[in-house]
């Protein structure tokens, strides 16, 4: 009985150590588990995959370094998918602290696929006023972004000459760590009927399933699992995919801890 | 060389923050203060370079006519907002707050109705029997639709407070709680996954970028 009661009083530092080892060991022993992509991620993949070459995809960076481990892998995977299909990318962001992350990923992947700035991709940067930015871009992108992030007028960039409103953008992909994804749906989708895919942290992803069910968004990439699925679909297994084994191991560990904690709690209660 | 140096700095700061899990210590405090200070500085620079300078200062310098003089209104409202720090003039900040609240409410109400409430209500008008493909496929979709419609109705009943939750209303609202709990459980499960993902990201950084073990 004593041992069972001890289960409810395990030192939290021991739990942290076991948790740390559970994350570490699958990496050290290179263990990987088979995965079947989630339907909502497959839906997002298919929407992008069926776009004809030359279509414009707008990507919004609405997260920062705190969400990087989850969201950055999905940004890389989507960029690889878009560039491999010769789609054009316009990137912007509503989170100023995330702008450097967007630039880093865009330049990395563009280099990988030999894409040229101004012809294949453009970085617009950040403008304040989330809702006002989204609404005004529906009328004319230049009313918000007269120039790109580096101060080049938009009309001097070949790719931007025929891009003026959401009508010229095939799909908008929002990478989110907060409520900006809701704004994209409420302003760009509801007012301008813009097709939207949302990708974001696992904390915000559950709130988007109603949008998926009502077809206000055409795909959903949620958390590290969603990123891993997309990496799998574009046949470029990277950070997220290899992170799924530690993720699965930790989930099993947490379930075990919950069961043990409850056994200990019940034993203590019975004694009282 | 610079990359190696910054990788070591990042690794040190990661371990310093993790050290809090053992107990509070000077390394943790040091890392925490660096984080707060650098975030504040970054925000300040960004607000200056992406908000105040291009929108207000450059706007005043390069715009003409209406586009130039309209900028007086946000400039004055911004100064009013700062008046919060001067007690005798603090009341002026309410004008700026009133403008912000009014604008946000106007935008928010339209957006919520047009972009959330109406489409979500429309999406619950579902057939309770769908004939599509095989019998089992049809049954699966029909059950999904039924659960969705039932869940929406009983959850709304849970938030009906004008009558005591007894009898039929009590039973419906209790069913509503079950659906709400399932939703909370799903959200909690996702949140656990998110937090573990952050740990995985840091551990991968330590063993891959810093120690080069994997």
CSV table of N, CA, C and O in Angstrom, one decimal, chain A residues 136-231:
chain,number,residue,atom,x,y,z
A,136,UNK,N,-8.3,46.1,-46.7
A,136,UNK,CA,-7.8,46.9,-47.8
A,136,UNK,C,-7.1,46.2,-48.9
A,136,UNK,O,-7.1,46.6,-50.0
A,137,UNK,N,-6.5,45.0,-48.5
A,137,UNK,CA,-5.8,44.2,-49.6
A,137,UNK,C,-6.9,43.6,-50.5
A,137,UNK,O,-6.6,43.3,-51.7
A,138,UNK,N,-8.1,43.5,-50.1
A,138,UNK,CA,-9.2,43.1,-50.9
A,138,UNK,C,-9.6,44.1,-52.0
A,138,UNK,O,-10.2,43.8,-53.0
A,139,UNK,N,-9.2,45.4,-51.7
A,139,UNK,CA,-9.5,46.4,-52.7
A,139,UNK,C,-8.3,46.7,-53.6
A,139,UNK,O,-8.4,46.8,-54.8
A,140,UNK,N,-7.1,46.7,-53.0
A,140,UNK,CA,-5.8,46.9,-53.7
A,140,UNK,C,-4.7,46.7,-52.8
A,140,UNK,O,-4.5,47.4,-51.8
A,141,UNK,N,-3.8,45.7,-53.1
A,141,UNK,CA,-2.7,45.4,-52.2
A,141,UNK,C,-1.8,46.6,-52.1
A,141,UNK,O,-1.3,46.9,-51.0
A,142,UNK,N,-1.7,47.4,-53.1
A,142,UNK,CA,-0.8,48.6,-53.0
A,142,UNK,C,-1.3,49.7,-52.1
A,142,UNK,O,-0.5,50.6,-51.7
A,143,UNK,N,-2.6,49.6,-51.7
A,143,UNK,CA,-3.1,50.6,-50.7
A,143,UNK,C,-2.5,50.3,-49.4
A,143,UNK,O,-2.5,51.2,-48.5
A,144,UNK,N,-2.0,49.1,-49.2
A,144,UNK,CA,-1.4,48.8,-47.9
A,144,UNK,C,0.1,48.6,-48.1
A,144,UNK,O,0.9,49.2,-47.3
A,145,UNK,N,0.6,47.9,-49.1
A,145,UNK,CA,2.0,47.7,-49.3
A,145,UNK,C,2.4,48.4,-50.7
A,145,UNK,O,2.2,47.9,-51.7
A,146,UNK,N,2.8,49.7,-50.6
A,146,UNK,CA,3.3,50.4,-51.8
A,146,UNK,C,4.6,49.8,-52.3
A,146,UNK,O,4.9,49.8,-53.5
A,147,UNK,N,5.4,49.3,-51.3
A,147,UNK,CA,6.7,48.7,-51.6
A,147,UNK,C,6.9,47.4,-50.8
A,147,UNK,O,6.1,47.2,-49.9
A,148,UNK,N,7.9,46.7,-51.2
A,148,UNK,CA,8.1,45.4,-50.5
A,148,UNK,C,8.9,45.7,-49.2
A,148,UNK,O,9.1,46.8,-48.8
A,149,UNK,N,9.3,44.6,-48.6
A,149,UNK,CA,10.0,44.8,-47.3
A,149,UNK,C,11.3,45.6,-47.4
A,149,UNK,O,11.7,46.3,-46.4
A,150,UNK,N,11.9,45.5,-48.5
A,150,UNK,CA,13.2,46.2,-48.7
A,150,UNK,C,13.1,47.6,-49.4
A,150,UNK,O,14.0,48.2,-49.8
A,151,UNK,N,11.8,48.0,-49.6
A,151,UNK,CA,11.6,49.4,-50.1
A,151,UNK,C,11.5,49.4,-51.6
A,151,UNK,O,11.4,50.5,-52.2
A,152,UNK,N,11.4,48.3,-52.3
A,152,UNK,CA,11.3,48.3,-53.8
A,152,UNK,C,9.8,48.5,-54.1
A,152,UNK,O,9.0,47.7,-53.6
A,153,UNK,N,9.5,49.5,-55.0
A,153,UNK,CA,8.1,49.6,-55.3
A,153,UNK,C,7.5,48.4,-56.0
A,153,UNK,O,8.2,47.7,-56.8
A,154,UNK,N,6.3,48.0,-55.6
A,154,UNK,CA,5.7,46.7,-56.0
A,154,UNK,C,5.6,46.6,-57.6
A,154,UNK,O,5.9,45.6,-58.1
A,155,UNK,N,5.3,47.8,-58.2
A,155,UNK,CA,5.2,47.7,-59.7
A,155,UNK,C,6.5,47.4,-60.4
A,155,UNK,O,6.5,47.1,-61.6
A,156,UNK,N,7.6,47.6,-59.7
A,156,UNK,CA,8.9,47.3,-60.4
A,156,UNK,C,9.3,45.8,-60.2
A,156,UNK,O,10.3,45.4,-60.7
A,157,UNK,N,8.4,45.1,-59.5
A,157,UNK,CA,8.7,43.6,-59.3
A,157,UNK,C,7.8,42.9,-60.4
A,157,UNK,O,6.6,43.0,-60.3
A,158,UNK,N,8.4,42.2,-61.3
A,158,UNK,CA,7.7,41.6,-62.4
A,158,UNK,C,6.5,40.7,-61.9
A,158,UNK,O,5.4,40.8,-62.5
A,159,UNK,N,6.7,40.0,-60.9
A,159,UNK,CA,5.7,39.0,-60.4
A,159,UNK,C,4.4,39.8,-59.9
A,159,UNK,O,3.3,39.3,-60.0
A,160,UNK,N,4.6,41.0,-59.5
A,160,UNK,CA,3.5,41.7,-58.8
A,160,UNK,C,2.7,42.6,-59.8
A,160,UNK,O,1.6,43.1,-59.4
A,161,UNK,N,3.1,42.7,-61.0
A,161,UNK,CA,2.5,43.6,-62.0
A,161,UNK,C,1.0,43.3,-62.2
A,161,UNK,O,0.2,44.2,-62.3
A,162,UNK,N,0.6,42.0,-62.2
A,162,UNK,CA,-0.8,41.6,-62.4
A,162,UNK,C,-1.5,41.2,-61.1
A,162,UNK,O,-2.5,40.6,-61.1
A,163,UNK,N,-0.8,41.4,-60.0
A,163,UNK,CA,-1.4,41.0,-58.7
A,163,UNK,C,-1.9,42.3,-58.0
A,163,UNK,O,-1.1,43.1,-57.6
A,164,UNK,N,-3.2,42.4,-57.8
A,164,UNK,CA,-3.8,43.6,-57.2
A,164,UNK,C,-4.7,43.3,-56.0
A,164,UNK,O,-4.6,44.1,-55.0
A,165,UNK,N,-5.5,42.3,-56.1
A,165,UNK,CA,-6.4,42.0,-55.0
A,165,UNK,C,-6.4,40.5,-54.7
A,165,UNK,O,-5.7,39.7,-55.3
A,166,UNK,N,-7.3,40.1,-53.8
A,166,UNK,CA,-7.4,38.6,-53.5
A,166,UNK,C,-7.9,37.8,-54.8
A,166,UNK,O,-7.6,36.6,-54.8
A,167,UNK,N,-8.5,38.5,-55.7
A,167,UNK,CA,-8.9,37.8,-56.9
A,167,UNK,C,-7.7,37.2,-57.7
A,167,UNK,O,-7.9,36.3,-58.4
A,168,UNK,N,-6.5,37.8,-57.5
A,168,UNK,CA,-5.3,37.4,-58.2
A,168,UNK,C,-4.5,36.4,-57.3
A,168,UNK,O,-3.4,36.0,-57.7
A,169,UNK,N,-5.1,36.0,-56.2
A,169,UNK,CA,-4.4,35.1,-55.3
A,169,UNK,C,-5.2,33.8,-55.2
A,169,UNK,O,-6.3,33.8,-54.9
A,170,UNK,N,-4.5,32.7,-55.6
A,170,UNK,CA,-5.2,31.4,-55.7
A,170,UNK,C,-5.6,30.9,-54.3
A,170,UNK,O,-6.7,30.5,-54.1
A,171,UNK,N,-4.6,30.9,-53.4
A,171,UNK,CA,-4.8,30.4,-52.1
A,171,UNK,C,-4.0,31.2,-51.1
A,171,UNK,O,-2.9,31.6,-51.4
A,172,UNK,N,-4.6,31.5,-49.9
A,172,UNK,CA,-3.9,32.1,-48.9
A,172,UNK,C,-3.6,31.1,-47.8
A,172,UNK,O,-4.5,30.4,-47.4
A,173,UNK,N,-2.4,31.0,-47.4
A,173,UNK,CA,-2.0,30.1,-46.3
A,173,UNK,C,-1.6,30.9,-45.1
A,173,UNK,O,-0.6,31.6,-45.1
A,174,UNK,N,-2.3,30.8,-44.0
A,174,UNK,CA,-2.0,31.5,-42.8
A,174,UNK,C,-1.3,30.6,-41.8
A,174,UNK,O,-1.9,29.5,-41.5
A,175,UNK,N,-0.1,31.0,-41.4
A,175,UNK,CA,0.6,30.2,-40.3
A,175,UNK,C,0.4,31.0,-39.0
A,175,UNK,O,0.9,32.1,-38.9
A,176,UNK,N,-0.3,30.3,-38.1
A,176,UNK,CA,-0.8,31.1,-36.9
A,176,UNK,C,-0.4,30.5,-35.6
A,176,UNK,O,-0.2,29.3,-35.4
A,177,UNK,N,-0.3,31.5,-34.6
A,177,UNK,CA,0.0,31.1,-33.2
A,177,UNK,C,-1.0,31.8,-32.3
A,177,UNK,O,-0.9,31.7,-31.1
A,178,UNK,N,-2.0,32.5,-32.9
A,178,UNK,CA,-2.9,33.2,-32.1
A,178,UNK,C,-4.3,33.3,-32.9
A,178,UNK,O,-4.6,32.4,-33.6
A,179,UNK,N,-4.9,34.5,-32.7
A,179,UNK,CA,-6.2,34.7,-33.3
A,179,UNK,C,-6.2,35.3,-34.7
A,179,UNK,O,-7.3,35.5,-35.3
A,180,UNK,N,-5.0,35.5,-35.3
A,180,UNK,CA,-5.0,36.1,-36.7
A,180,UNK,C,-5.7,35.3,-37.7
A,180,UNK,O,-6.2,35.8,-38.7
A,181,UNK,N,-5.6,33.9,-37.5
A,181,UNK,CA,-6.3,33.0,-38.4
A,181,UNK,C,-7.8,33.3,-38.5
A,181,UNK,O,-8.4,33.2,-39.6
A,182,UNK,N,-8.4,33.6,-37.3
A,182,UNK,CA,-9.8,33.9,-37.3
A,182,UNK,C,-10.1,35.2,-38.1
A,182,UNK,O,-11.1,35.3,-38.8
A,183,UNK,N,-9.2,36.1,-38.0
A,183,UNK,CA,-9.4,37.4,-38.8
A,183,UNK,C,-9.3,37.1,-40.3
A,183,UNK,O,-10.0,37.7,-41.1
A,184,UNK,N,-8.3,36.3,-40.7
A,184,UNK,CA,-8.2,35.9,-42.1
A,184,UNK,C,-9.6,35.4,-42.6
A,184,UNK,O,-10.0,35.7,-43.7
A,185,UNK,N,-10.2,34.5,-41.8
A,185,UNK,CA,-11.4,33.8,-42.2
A,185,UNK,C,-12.5,34.9,-42.2
A,185,UNK,O,-13.3,35.0,-43.2
A,186,UNK,N,-12.6,35.7,-41.2
A,186,UNK,CA,-13.7,36.7,-41.1
A,186,UNK,C,-13.6,37.8,-42.1
A,186,UNK,O,-14.6,38.4,-42.4
A,187,UNK,N,-12.4,38.2,-42.4
A,187,UNK,CA,-12.3,39.3,-43.4
A,187,UNK,C,-12.0,38.9,-44.8
A,187,UNK,O,-12.7,39.2,-45.7
A,188,UNK,N,-10.9,38.1,-45.0
A,188,UNK,CA,-10.6,37.7,-46.4
A,188,UNK,C,-11.5,36.7,-47.0
A,188,UNK,O,-11.9,36.8,-48.1
A,189,UNK,N,-11.9,35.7,-46.2
A,189,UNK,CA,-12.8,34.7,-46.7
A,189,UNK,C,-14.3,35.2,-46.8
A,189,UNK,O,-14.9,35.1,-47.8
A,190,UNK,N,-14.8,35.7,-45.6
A,190,UNK,CA,-16.2,36.1,-45.6
A,190,UNK,C,-16.5,37.2,-46.5
A,190,UNK,O,-17.5,37.2,-47.2
A,191,UNK,N,-15.6,38.2,-46.6
A,191,UNK,CA,-15.9,39.4,-47.5
A,191,UNK,C,-15.5,39.2,-48.9
A,191,UNK,O,-16.2,39.6,-49.8
A,192,UNK,N,-14.4,38.5,-49.1
A,192,UNK,CA,-13.8,38.4,-50.5
A,192,UNK,C,-13.8,37.0,-51.0
A,192,UNK,O,-13.2,36.8,-52.1
A,193,UNK,N,-14.3,36.1,-50.3
A,193,UNK,CA,-14.4,34.7,-50.7
A,193,UNK,C,-13.0,34.1,-51.0
A,193,UNK,O,-12.9,33.3,-52.0
A,194,UNK,N,-12.0,34.5,-50.3
A,194,UNK,CA,-10.6,34.0,-50.5
A,194,UNK,C,-10.5,32.6,-50.0
A,194,UNK,O,-11.0,32.3,-48.9
A,195,UNK,N,-9.9,31.7,-50.8
A,195,UNK,CA,-9.7,30.3,-50.4
A,195,UNK,C,-8.6,30.4,-49.3
A,195,UNK,O,-7.5,31.0,-49.6
A,196,UNK,N,-8.8,29.7,-48.2
A,196,UNK,CA,-7.8,29.8,-47.1
A,196,UNK,C,-7.4,28.4,-46.6
A,196,UNK,O,-8.3,27.5,-46.5
A,197,UNK,N,-6.1,28.2,-46.3
A,197,UNK,CA,-5.6,27.1,-45.6
A,197,UNK,C,-5.0,27.6,-44.3
A,197,UNK,O,-4.3,28.6,-44.4
A,198,UNK,N,-5.3,27.0,-43.2
A,198,UNK,CA,-4.7,27.5,-42.0
A,198,UNK,C,-3.8,26.4,-41.4
A,198,UNK,O,-4.1,25.2,-41.4
A,199,UNK,N,-2.6,26.9,-41.0
A,199,UNK,CA,-1.6,26.0,-40.3
A,199,UNK,C,-1.2,26.7,-39.1
A,199,UNK,O,-1.0,27.9,-39.1
A,200,UNK,N,-1.1,25.9,-38.0
A,200,UNK,CA,-0.7,26.6,-36.7
A,200,UNK,C,-0.4,25.7,-35.6
A,200,UNK,O,-0.4,24.5,-35.8
A,201,UNK,N,-0.2,26.3,-34.5
A,201,UNK,CA,0.2,25.5,-33.3
A,201,UNK,C,-1.0,24.6,-32.9
A,201,UNK,O,-2.1,24.9,-33.2
A,202,UNK,N,-0.6,23.6,-32.1
A,202,UNK,CA,-1.7,22.7,-31.7
A,202,UNK,C,-2.6,23.3,-30.7
A,202,UNK,O,-3.7,22.8,-30.5
A,203,UNK,N,-2.2,24.5,-30.1
A,203,UNK,CA,-3.1,25.1,-29.1
A,203,UNK,C,-4.3,25.8,-29.9
A,203,UNK,O,-5.4,25.8,-29.4
A,204,UNK,N,-4.0,26.4,-31.0
A,204,UNK,CA,-5.0,27.1,-31.8
A,204,UNK,C,-5.8,26.2,-32.8
A,204,UNK,O,-6.9,26.5,-33.1
A,205,UNK,N,-5.2,25.1,-33.2
A,205,UNK,CA,-5.8,24.3,-34.3
A,205,UNK,C,-7.2,23.8,-33.9
A,205,UNK,O,-8.1,23.8,-34.8
A,206,UNK,N,-7.5,23.3,-32.7
A,206,UNK,CA,-8.8,22.8,-32.5
A,206,UNK,C,-9.9,23.8,-32.7
A,206,UNK,O,-11.0,23.4,-33.1
A,207,UNK,N,-9.6,25.1,-32.6
A,207,UNK,CA,-10.7,26.1,-32.8
A,207,UNK,C,-11.0,26.3,-34.3
A,207,UNK,O,-12.0,27.0,-34.6
A,208,UNK,N,-10.2,25.7,-35.1
A,208,UNK,CA,-10.4,25.9,-36.6
A,208,UNK,C,-11.3,24.8,-37.2
A,208,UNK,O,-11.7,24.9,-38.4
A,209,UNK,N,-11.5,23.7,-36.5
A,209,UNK,CA,-12.3,22.6,-37.1
A,209,UNK,C,-13.7,23.0,-37.5
A,209,UNK,O,-14.2,22.6,-38.5
A,210,UNK,N,-14.4,23.9,-36.7
A,210,UNK,CA,-15.7,24.4,-37.2
A,210,UNK,C,-15.5,25.1,-38.6
A,210,UNK,O,-16.4,25.0,-39.4
A,211,UNK,N,-14.4,25.9,-38.8
A,211,UNK,CA,-14.2,26.5,-40.1
A,211,UNK,C,-14.1,25.5,-41.2
A,211,UNK,O,-14.5,25.6,-42.4
A,212,UNK,N,-13.4,24.4,-40.9
A,212,UNK,CA,-13.2,23.3,-41.9
A,212,UNK,C,-14.5,22.6,-42.2
A,212,UNK,O,-14.8,22.4,-43.4
A,213,UNK,N,-15.3,22.4,-41.2
A,213,UNK,CA,-16.6,21.7,-41.3
A,213,UNK,C,-17.5,22.6,-42.2
A,213,UNK,O,-18.3,22.1,-43.0
A,214,UNK,N,-17.5,23.9,-42.0
A,214,UNK,CA,-18.3,24.8,-42.7
A,214,UNK,C,-17.7,25.2,-44.1
A,214,UNK,O,-18.3,26.1,-44.7
A,215,UNK,N,-16.6,24.6,-44.4
A,215,UNK,CA,-15.9,24.9,-45.7
A,215,UNK,C,-15.4,26.3,-45.8
A,215,UNK,O,-15.2,26.9,-46.9
A,216,UNK,N,-15.2,27.0,-44.7
A,216,UNK,CA,-14.7,28.4,-44.7
A,216,UNK,C,-13.2,28.3,-44.9
A,216,UNK,O,-12.6,29.3,-45.4
A,217,UNK,N,-12.5,27.2,-44.5
A,217,UNK,CA,-11.2,27.0,-44.9
A,217,UNK,C,-11.1,25.6,-45.7
A,217,UNK,O,-12.0,24.8,-45.5
A,218,UNK,N,-10.1,25.5,-46.5
A,218,UNK,CA,-10.1,24.3,-47.4
A,218,UNK,C,-9.0,23.3,-47.0
A,218,UNK,O,-8.7,22.3,-47.7
A,219,UNK,N,-8.4,23.6,-45.8
A,219,UNK,CA,-7.4,22.6,-45.3
A,219,UNK,C,-6.9,23.1,-44.0
A,219,UNK,O,-7.0,24.3,-43.6
A,220,UNK,N,-6.4,22.2,-43.1
A,220,UNK,CA,-6.0,22.5,-41.8
A,220,UNK,C,-4.7,21.7,-41.4
A,220,UNK,O,-4.7,20.5,-41.6
A,221,UNK,N,-3.7,22.4,-41.1
A,221,UNK,CA,-2.4,21.7,-40.6
A,221,UNK,C,-2.2,22.1,-39.2
A,221,UNK,O,-1.8,23.2,-38.9
A,222,UNK,N,-2.4,21.2,-38.3
A,222,UNK,CA,-2.4,21.5,-36.9
A,222,UNK,C,-1.2,20.9,-36.2
A,222,UNK,O,-1.0,19.7,-36.1
A,223,UNK,N,-0.4,21.7,-35.6
A,223,UNK,CA,0.7,21.3,-34.7
A,223,UNK,C,1.8,20.5,-35.4
A,223,UNK,O,1.9,20.5,-36.6
A,224,UNK,N,2.6,19.9,-34.6
A,224,UNK,CA,3.8,19.2,-35.1
A,224,UNK,C,3.3,18.0,-35.9
A,224,UNK,O,3.9,17.6,-37.0
A,225,UNK,N,2.2,17.4,-35.5
A,225,UNK,CA,1.6,16.3,-36.3
A,225,UNK,C,1.2,16.7,-37.7
A,225,UNK,O,1.5,16.0,-38.7
A,226,UNK,N,0.6,17.9,-37.8
A,226,UNK,CA,0.2,18.4,-39.1
A,226,UNK,C,1.4,18.6,-40.0
A,226,UNK,O,1.4,18.3,-41.2
A,227,UNK,N,2.4,19.2,-39.4
A,227,UNK,CA,3.7,19.5,-40.1
A,227,UNK,C,4.3,18.2,-40.6
A,227,UNK,O,4.8,18.2,-41.7
A,228,UNK,N,4.3,17.2,-39.7
A,228,UNK,CA,4.9,15.9,-40.0
A,228,UNK,C,4.2,15.3,-41.2
A,228,UNK,O,4.8,14.8,-42.1
A,229,UNK,N,2.9,15.4,-41.2
A,229,UNK,CA,2.1,14.8,-42.3
A,229,UNK,C,2.4,15.5,-43.6
A,229,UNK,O,2.5,14.9,-44.6
A,230,UNK,N,2.5,16.9,-43.6
A,230,UNK,CA,2.8,17.6,-44.8
A,230,UNK,C,4.2,17.3,-45.3
A,230,UNK,O,4.4,17.1,-46.5
A,231,UNK,N,5.2,17.1,-44.4
A,231,UNK,CA,6.5,16.7,-44.8
A,231,UNK,C,6.5,15.4,-45.5
A,231,UNK,O,7.1,15.1,-46.5
